[in-house]
Short mmCIF file of C-alpha atoms and ligand atoms in Angstrom, two decimals:
data_model
loop_
_atom_site.label_atom_id
_atom_site.label_comp_id
_atom_site.label_asym_id
_atom_site.label_seq_id
_atom_site.Cartn_x
_atom_site.Cartn_y
_atom_site.Cartn_z
CA MET A 1 6.01 1.81 -18.07
CA ASN A 2 3.13 4.11 -17.98
CA PHE A 3 0.63 3.07 -20.41
CA ALA A 4 -1.21 5.88 -19.88
CA LYS A 5 0.44 8.52 -22.08
CA GLU A 6 0.14 6.07 -24.83
CA ILE A 7 -3.58 5.65 -24.38
CA LYS A 8 -3.73 9.40 -23.75
CA GLN A 9 -2.46 10.04 -27.16
CA GLU A 10 -4.36 7.78 -29.15
CA LEU A 11 -7.88 9.11 -28.06
CA LEU A 12 -6.59 12.61 -28.96
CA SER A 13 -5.03 11.75 -32.11
CA LYS A 14 -9.07 11.19 -33.63
CA ASN A 15 -10.88 14.22 -33.71
CA ILE A 16 -14.49 13.99 -32.39
CA LYS A 17 -17.04 15.06 -34.82
CA ASP A 18 -20.46 15.27 -33.28
CA LYS A 19 -21.40 18.63 -31.02
CA CYS A 20 -23.20 16.41 -28.58
CA CYS A 21 -19.92 14.24 -28.27
CA LYS A 22 -18.16 17.41 -27.71
CA ARG A 23 -20.09 18.47 -25.23
CA ALA A 24 -19.54 15.29 -23.11
CA PHE A 25 -15.86 14.68 -23.53
CA LEU A 26 -15.53 18.85 -22.16
CA ALA A 27 -18.07 17.60 -19.50
CA GLY A 28 -15.73 14.64 -18.75
CA VAL A 29 -12.83 16.81 -18.04
CA ILE A 30 -13.81 19.61 -16.24
CA ARG A 31 -15.34 16.31 -14.03
CA GLY A 32 -12.39 14.83 -13.70
CA THR A 33 -9.69 17.73 -13.61
CA GLY A 34 -11.97 21.48 -13.04
CA ASN A 35 -11.93 23.47 -10.81
CA LEU A 36 -14.39 26.10 -10.17
CA PHE A 37 -13.88 29.73 -9.02
CA LEU A 38 -15.81 32.87 -9.04
CA GLN A 39 -14.54 36.07 -9.82
CA ASP A 40 -16.24 39.67 -10.76
CA GLY A 41 -19.83 37.44 -10.53
CA GLU A 42 -18.85 35.01 -13.25
CA TYR A 43 -17.81 31.02 -12.60
CA GLY A 44 -14.26 30.90 -14.46
CA LEU A 45 -12.67 26.97 -15.19
CA GLU A 46 -9.33 26.18 -14.26
CA PHE A 47 -8.03 22.84 -15.87
CA LYS A 48 -4.58 21.23 -15.07
CA LEU A 49 -3.63 18.37 -17.48
CA ASP A 50 -0.35 16.21 -18.29
CA SER A 51 -0.95 16.75 -22.05
CA GLU A 52 -0.16 19.12 -25.11
CA ASP A 53 -2.60 17.37 -26.75
CA GLY A 54 -5.48 16.83 -24.24
CA ALA A 55 -4.86 20.74 -24.00
CA ASN A 56 -4.93 21.59 -27.45
CA ARG A 57 -8.19 19.81 -28.21
CA ILE A 58 -10.04 21.21 -24.91
CA THR A 59 -9.38 24.86 -26.73
CA GLU A 60 -10.41 23.36 -30.20
CA TYR A 61 -13.69 22.14 -29.14
CA LEU A 62 -14.41 25.06 -26.97
CA SER A 63 -14.02 27.75 -29.62
CA SER A 64 -16.02 25.47 -31.75
CA LEU A 65 -18.85 25.18 -29.74
CA TYR A 66 -18.97 28.47 -27.86
CA GLY A 67 -16.65 30.75 -29.08
CA PHE A 68 -14.29 30.76 -27.04
CA GLU A 69 -11.05 31.98 -28.86
CA MET A 70 -7.30 30.75 -27.54
CA ARG A 71 -6.60 33.91 -26.53
CA GLU A 72 -9.15 33.38 -23.40
CA VAL A 73 -7.33 30.86 -22.14
CA GLY A 74 -4.28 30.97 -20.81
CA TYR A 75 -1.40 28.37 -20.51
CA THR A 76 1.28 28.33 -17.74
CA LEU A 77 3.59 25.08 -17.92
CA ASN A 78 4.33 23.97 -14.33
CA ASN A 79 7.40 21.42 -13.45
CA ARG A 80 5.51 19.54 -10.56
CA TYR A 81 6.22 16.10 -9.75
CA GLY A 82 8.74 16.26 -12.53
CA LYS A 83 5.72 16.30 -15.26
CA GLU A 84 4.91 19.37 -17.60
CA ILE A 85 1.29 20.28 -16.29
CA ILE A 86 -0.54 22.34 -18.63
CA THR A 87 -2.89 24.76 -16.91
CA LEU A 88 -5.67 26.23 -18.82
CA ASN A 89 -7.73 29.14 -17.20
CA ILE A 90 -11.25 29.74 -18.71
CA HIS A 91 -13.06 32.93 -17.57
CA GLY A 92 -15.18 35.58 -18.61
CA GLN A 93 -17.29 36.13 -21.25
CA GLY A 94 -20.48 34.02 -20.94
CA SER A 95 -18.29 30.73 -18.92
CA THR A 96 -20.69 30.71 -15.93
CA LYS A 97 -23.26 29.71 -18.80
CA ILE A 98 -21.04 26.80 -20.56
CA LEU A 99 -20.51 25.16 -17.51
CA VAL A 100 -24.55 25.23 -17.23
CA ASP A 101 -24.80 23.60 -20.57
CA LEU A 102 -22.15 21.12 -19.74
CA GLY A 103 -24.45 20.13 -16.51
CA VAL A 104 -21.91 21.62 -14.23
CA LEU A 105 -23.62 24.03 -13.14
CA ILE A 106 -27.19 23.95 -12.30
CA GLU A 107 -29.30 27.56 -12.68
CA ASN A 108 -32.02 27.94 -9.79
CA GLY A 109 -33.50 31.67 -10.18
CA ASN A 110 -29.61 33.80 -9.81
CA GLU A 111 -28.07 31.52 -8.23
CA TYR A 112 -26.27 28.19 -9.20
CA ALA A 113 -24.97 25.24 -7.06
CA VAL A 114 -22.65 22.18 -8.79
CA SER A 115 -24.71 19.15 -9.92
CA LEU A 116 -23.04 16.03 -8.73
CA LYS A 117 -25.39 13.97 -12.13
CA LEU A 118 -22.76 13.63 -13.70
CA PHE A 119 -24.24 12.22 -16.68
CA ASP A 120 -27.65 13.43 -17.21
CA LYS A 121 -27.77 16.70 -18.91
CA VAL A 122 -24.64 15.24 -21.20
CA CYS A 123 -25.33 12.18 -22.25
CA GLU A 124 -28.61 12.00 -23.48
CA LYS A 125 -27.09 10.16 -26.54
CA GLU A 126 -25.09 6.62 -26.45
CA CYS A 127 -22.77 8.08 -28.20
CA CYS A 128 -21.91 10.39 -25.53
CA ILE A 129 -21.43 8.18 -23.29
CA ARG A 130 -18.07 7.43 -24.34
CA SER A 131 -17.02 10.75 -25.04
CA PHE A 132 -17.53 11.95 -21.47
CA LEU A 133 -15.29 8.85 -20.54
CA LYS A 134 -12.86 10.04 -23.03
CA GLY A 135 -12.33 13.15 -21.46
CA LEU A 136 -12.39 11.50 -17.90
CA PHE A 137 -9.66 9.46 -19.02
CA VAL A 138 -7.98 12.20 -20.23
CA ALA A 139 -8.24 14.20 -17.22
CA VAL A 140 -7.55 12.23 -14.49
CA GLY A 141 -6.66 8.37 -16.16
CA ASN A 142 -4.15 6.15 -15.09
CA CYS A 143 -2.91 3.08 -16.66
CA ILE A 144 0.03 1.00 -15.54
CA LEU A 145 1.14 -2.12 -17.35
CA PRO A 146 3.56 -5.07 -15.50
CA SER A 147 6.91 -5.02 -17.48
CA ALA A 148 7.01 -7.80 -20.16
CA LYS A 149 10.12 -9.28 -18.69
CA SER A 150 8.07 -10.16 -15.56
CA ALA A 151 6.29 -13.56 -15.03
CA GLN A 152 3.78 -12.37 -12.88
CA THR A 153 0.21 -12.22 -13.67
CA THR A 154 -0.72 -8.97 -11.18
CA GLY A 155 0.43 -5.49 -12.01
CA TYR A 156 -1.75 -4.53 -14.48
CA HIS A 157 -3.80 -1.31 -13.31
CA SER A 158 -5.87 1.44 -14.50
CA GLU A 159 -7.65 4.00 -12.68
CA PHE A 160 -9.26 7.03 -12.20
CA VAL A 161 -9.51 9.25 -9.15
CA PHE A 162 -12.66 11.45 -7.52
CA TYR A 163 -13.41 13.63 -4.36
CA HIS A 164 -16.90 12.97 -4.19
CA TYR A 165 -18.11 9.15 -3.56
CA THR A 166 -21.42 9.58 -5.39
CA THR A 167 -19.31 10.62 -8.81
CA ALA A 168 -16.72 7.76 -8.83
CA LEU A 169 -19.89 5.40 -8.05
CA GLU A 170 -21.92 6.61 -11.14
CA VAL A 171 -18.29 6.27 -12.82
CA ALA A 172 -18.04 2.78 -11.62
CA LYS A 173 -21.73 2.08 -12.82
CA LYS A 174 -21.35 3.64 -16.31
CA LEU A 175 -18.49 1.57 -16.56
CA GLU A 176 -20.29 -1.49 -15.67
CA ASP A 177 -22.67 -0.94 -18.55
CA ALA A 178 -19.49 -0.78 -20.93
CA GLY A 179 -18.64 -3.75 -20.31
CA VAL A 180 -16.22 -2.92 -17.93
CA LYS A 181 -15.60 -3.92 -14.40
CA SER A 182 -13.95 -1.56 -11.45
CA LYS A 183 -14.15 -1.64 -8.01
CA ILE A 184 -13.58 1.46 -5.70
CA THR A 185 -11.44 2.39 -2.83
CA ARG A 186 -10.58 5.26 -0.52
CA ARG A 187 -7.49 6.76 -0.63
CA LYS A 188 -6.31 9.97 1.67
CA GLY A 189 -9.37 11.47 0.82
CA THR A 190 -10.08 10.61 -2.76
CA PHE A 191 -12.32 7.93 -4.16
CA ILE A 192 -10.72 5.63 -6.60
CA VAL A 193 -12.36 4.00 -9.19
CA TYR A 194 -9.64 0.84 -10.49
CA ILE A 195 -9.76 -2.64 -12.53
CA LYS A 196 -7.00 -4.14 -11.69
CA SER A 197 -7.20 -7.18 -14.33
CA GLY A 198 -5.92 -6.96 -17.66
CA GLU A 199 -8.77 -8.21 -19.65
CA GLU A 200 -10.75 -5.66 -18.09
CA ILE A 201 -7.91 -3.19 -18.83
CA LYS A 202 -8.40 -4.16 -22.52
CA ASN A 203 -12.18 -3.97 -22.41
CA LEU A 204 -11.82 -0.51 -21.21
CA VAL A 205 -9.37 0.54 -23.74
CA ALA A 206 -10.93 -0.60 -26.42
CA PHE A 207 -14.41 1.44 -25.26
CA LEU A 208 -12.36 4.46 -25.16
CA GLY A 209 -11.70 3.93 -28.87
CA CYS A 210 -7.68 2.67 -28.75
CA PRO A 211 -7.09 -0.71 -31.42
CA VAL A 212 -3.53 0.85 -31.38
CA SER A 213 -3.69 0.12 -27.36
CA VAL A 214 -5.77 -2.65 -26.98
CA LEU A 215 -3.21 -4.51 -29.44
CA LYS A 216 -0.48 -3.82 -26.91
CA ILE A 217 -1.82 -5.32 -24.02
CA THR A 218 -3.30 -7.99 -25.88
CA ASP A 219 0.52 -8.46 -26.67
CA LEU A 220 2.01 -8.43 -23.63
CA MET A 221 -0.88 -10.67 -22.16
CA ILE A 222 0.14 -13.55 -24.79
CA ASN A 223 3.82 -12.90 -24.01
CA ARG A 224 3.46 -13.54 -20.42
CA GLU A 225 0.61 -16.26 -20.51
CA ILE A 226 3.18 -17.97 -22.96
CA LYS A 227 6.16 -17.81 -20.06
CA ASN A 228 3.53 -18.41 -17.06
CA ASN A 229 2.95 -21.74 -18.58
CA SER A 230 6.50 -22.50 -18.50
CA ASN A 231 7.27 -21.39 -14.98
CA ARG A 232 4.07 -22.12 -13.37
CA GLN A 233 5.37 -25.63 -12.35
CA LYS A 234 8.25 -24.85 -10.93
CA ASN A 235 6.78 -21.90 -9.30
CA CYS A 236 4.06 -23.58 -7.96
CA ASP A 237 7.21 -26.28 -6.19
CA LEU A 238 9.47 -23.55 -5.13
CA GLY A 239 6.85 -20.58 -4.80
CA ASN A 240 5.57 -22.21 -1.70
CA LEU A 241 8.69 -23.93 -0.10
CA ASN A 242 10.61 -20.70 -0.45
CA LYS A 243 7.90 -18.99 1.41
CA GLN A 244 8.24 -20.79 3.93
CA VAL A 245 11.97 -21.95 4.37
CA GLU A 246 11.66 -17.76 4.44
CA ALA A 247 9.85 -17.54 7.33
CA SER A 248 11.16 -19.97 9.37
CA ALA A 249 14.90 -18.69 8.98
CA LYS A 250 13.30 -15.43 9.80
CA GLN A 251 11.83 -16.74 12.78
CA ILE A 252 14.65 -18.42 14.27
CA SER A 253 17.38 -15.47 13.96
CA ALA A 254 14.81 -13.31 15.97
CA ILE A 255 14.41 -16.11 18.63
CA GLU A 256 18.52 -16.89 18.27
CA LYS A 257 18.48 -12.76 18.71
CA LEU A 258 16.61 -13.00 21.99
CA LYS A 259 18.45 -15.09 23.22
CA SER A 260 21.94 -13.09 22.82
CA LEU A 261 19.93 -10.08 24.33
CA GLY A 262 19.26 -11.89 27.30
CA GLU A 263 15.90 -11.60 26.57
CA PHE A 264 14.37 -14.89 25.70
CA ASP A 265 13.82 -15.72 29.30
CA LYS A 266 11.79 -13.11 29.79
CA LEU A 267 9.21 -14.24 27.25
CA LYS A 268 5.46 -15.35 28.31
CA LYS A 269 5.57 -18.75 28.51
CA ASP A 270 3.19 -19.60 25.51
CA LEU A 271 5.91 -17.61 23.67
CA LYS A 272 8.50 -19.22 24.52
CA GLU A 273 6.70 -22.75 24.12
CA VAL A 274 6.68 -21.72 20.64
CA ALA A 275 10.27 -20.19 19.92
CA ILE A 276 11.66 -23.92 21.68
CA ALA A 277 9.68 -25.75 19.52
CA ARG A 278 11.01 -23.59 16.39
CA LEU A 279 14.32 -23.82 17.21
CA GLU A 280 14.45 -27.55 17.74
CA TYR A 281 12.04 -28.38 14.67
CA GLN A 282 13.74 -25.96 11.84
CA ASP A 283 12.24 -27.54 9.20
CA ASP A 284 8.96 -28.18 10.11
CA THR A 285 6.25 -26.46 8.12
CA LEU A 286 3.73 -24.20 9.73
CA THR A 287 0.55 -26.94 9.44
CA GLU A 288 3.44 -29.47 11.24
CA LEU A 289 4.86 -27.41 14.02
CA ALA A 290 1.01 -26.46 15.22
CA GLU A 291 0.26 -30.41 15.04
CA ARG A 292 3.30 -30.61 16.97
CA LEU A 293 2.60 -28.24 19.34
CA ASN A 294 -1.62 -29.04 19.91
CA LEU A 295 -2.14 -25.55 18.68
CA SER A 296 -3.94 -23.95 15.55
CA LYS A 297 -2.27 -22.79 12.73
CA SER A 298 -3.40 -19.45 13.19
CA CYS A 299 -2.65 -19.67 17.05
CA LEU A 300 0.68 -20.39 15.87
CA ASN A 301 1.43 -17.70 13.27
CA HIS A 302 0.02 -14.87 15.96
CA ARG A 303 2.41 -16.56 18.55
CA LEU A 304 5.52 -16.40 15.64
CA ARG A 305 4.67 -13.38 14.33
CA LYS A 306 4.91 -11.47 17.78
CA ILE A 307 8.05 -12.83 18.56
CA VAL A 308 9.49 -11.73 15.32
CA HIS A 309 7.95 -8.34 16.52
CA LEU A 310 10.15 -8.50 19.69
CA ALA A 311 13.01 -9.12 18.13
CA SER A 312 12.77 -6.28 15.71
CA GLU A 313 11.65 -3.78 18.52
CA LEU A 314 15.45 -4.73 20.22
ZN1 ZN B 401 -22.47 11.88 -28.69
#
């Protein structure tokens, strides 16, 4: 279930009234998805959004703040990844000025540079930080909840994607100020600010001002907690045991494969010793087998993995 769409819908259903917060919202969207380009001496901007509500809000706020009329904003519908992507294009008529006003560009005489400071210019007030993060979430926010049926405690995931480490770091800091703990990781040349705990995601969604979505997460967490409590004992006993049995079965079938293909005798001495013991004491746990062979657990594990790997390559 992609929960991000529901959060975005709820978030966008409310009109932002204050001018300061409208600016911050627009800045947040631009920082998330805005692509700058230069044409005829003016900077233009392209947004890609997966929500029509988002596109409508952006044009609405641009018009009320800067008198940008709808006709100056172009829509195209793409069908990438099975999603409808709405592209908004703003160009001409003082678009450079707007970008300066939103703190995206810094003016230096006749030169312009992109500012990596996201918040300085548009978030002087507390209220604006929330609006900025709303815009950012609309642009690049994602949120996935685990299925209500599964009893695992994992599966909660929310993230923001950035192209610069410094911007990712700034956002992570602002989130922390707002009571939301996140982490940063790299993925294919991008930097991801992500949250893995249901509790923290609830804090984020609450901070974004979406009480209906907060309730939904809370319900899900409670339901899963109930399921977990009844399953926990069983899982503890069976989970570990199953894993060991599974691993042992895999090792044994690997050794048998090596034997049947005449590769067993070619094994190095240390591996062969381990393989013989594994076959002989099939029900031993890793700890028991390691003791028997007078090896460390990690050394035994390493050798067994190697055997499985060798067999998998045949
Ligand atoms: Zn504000």
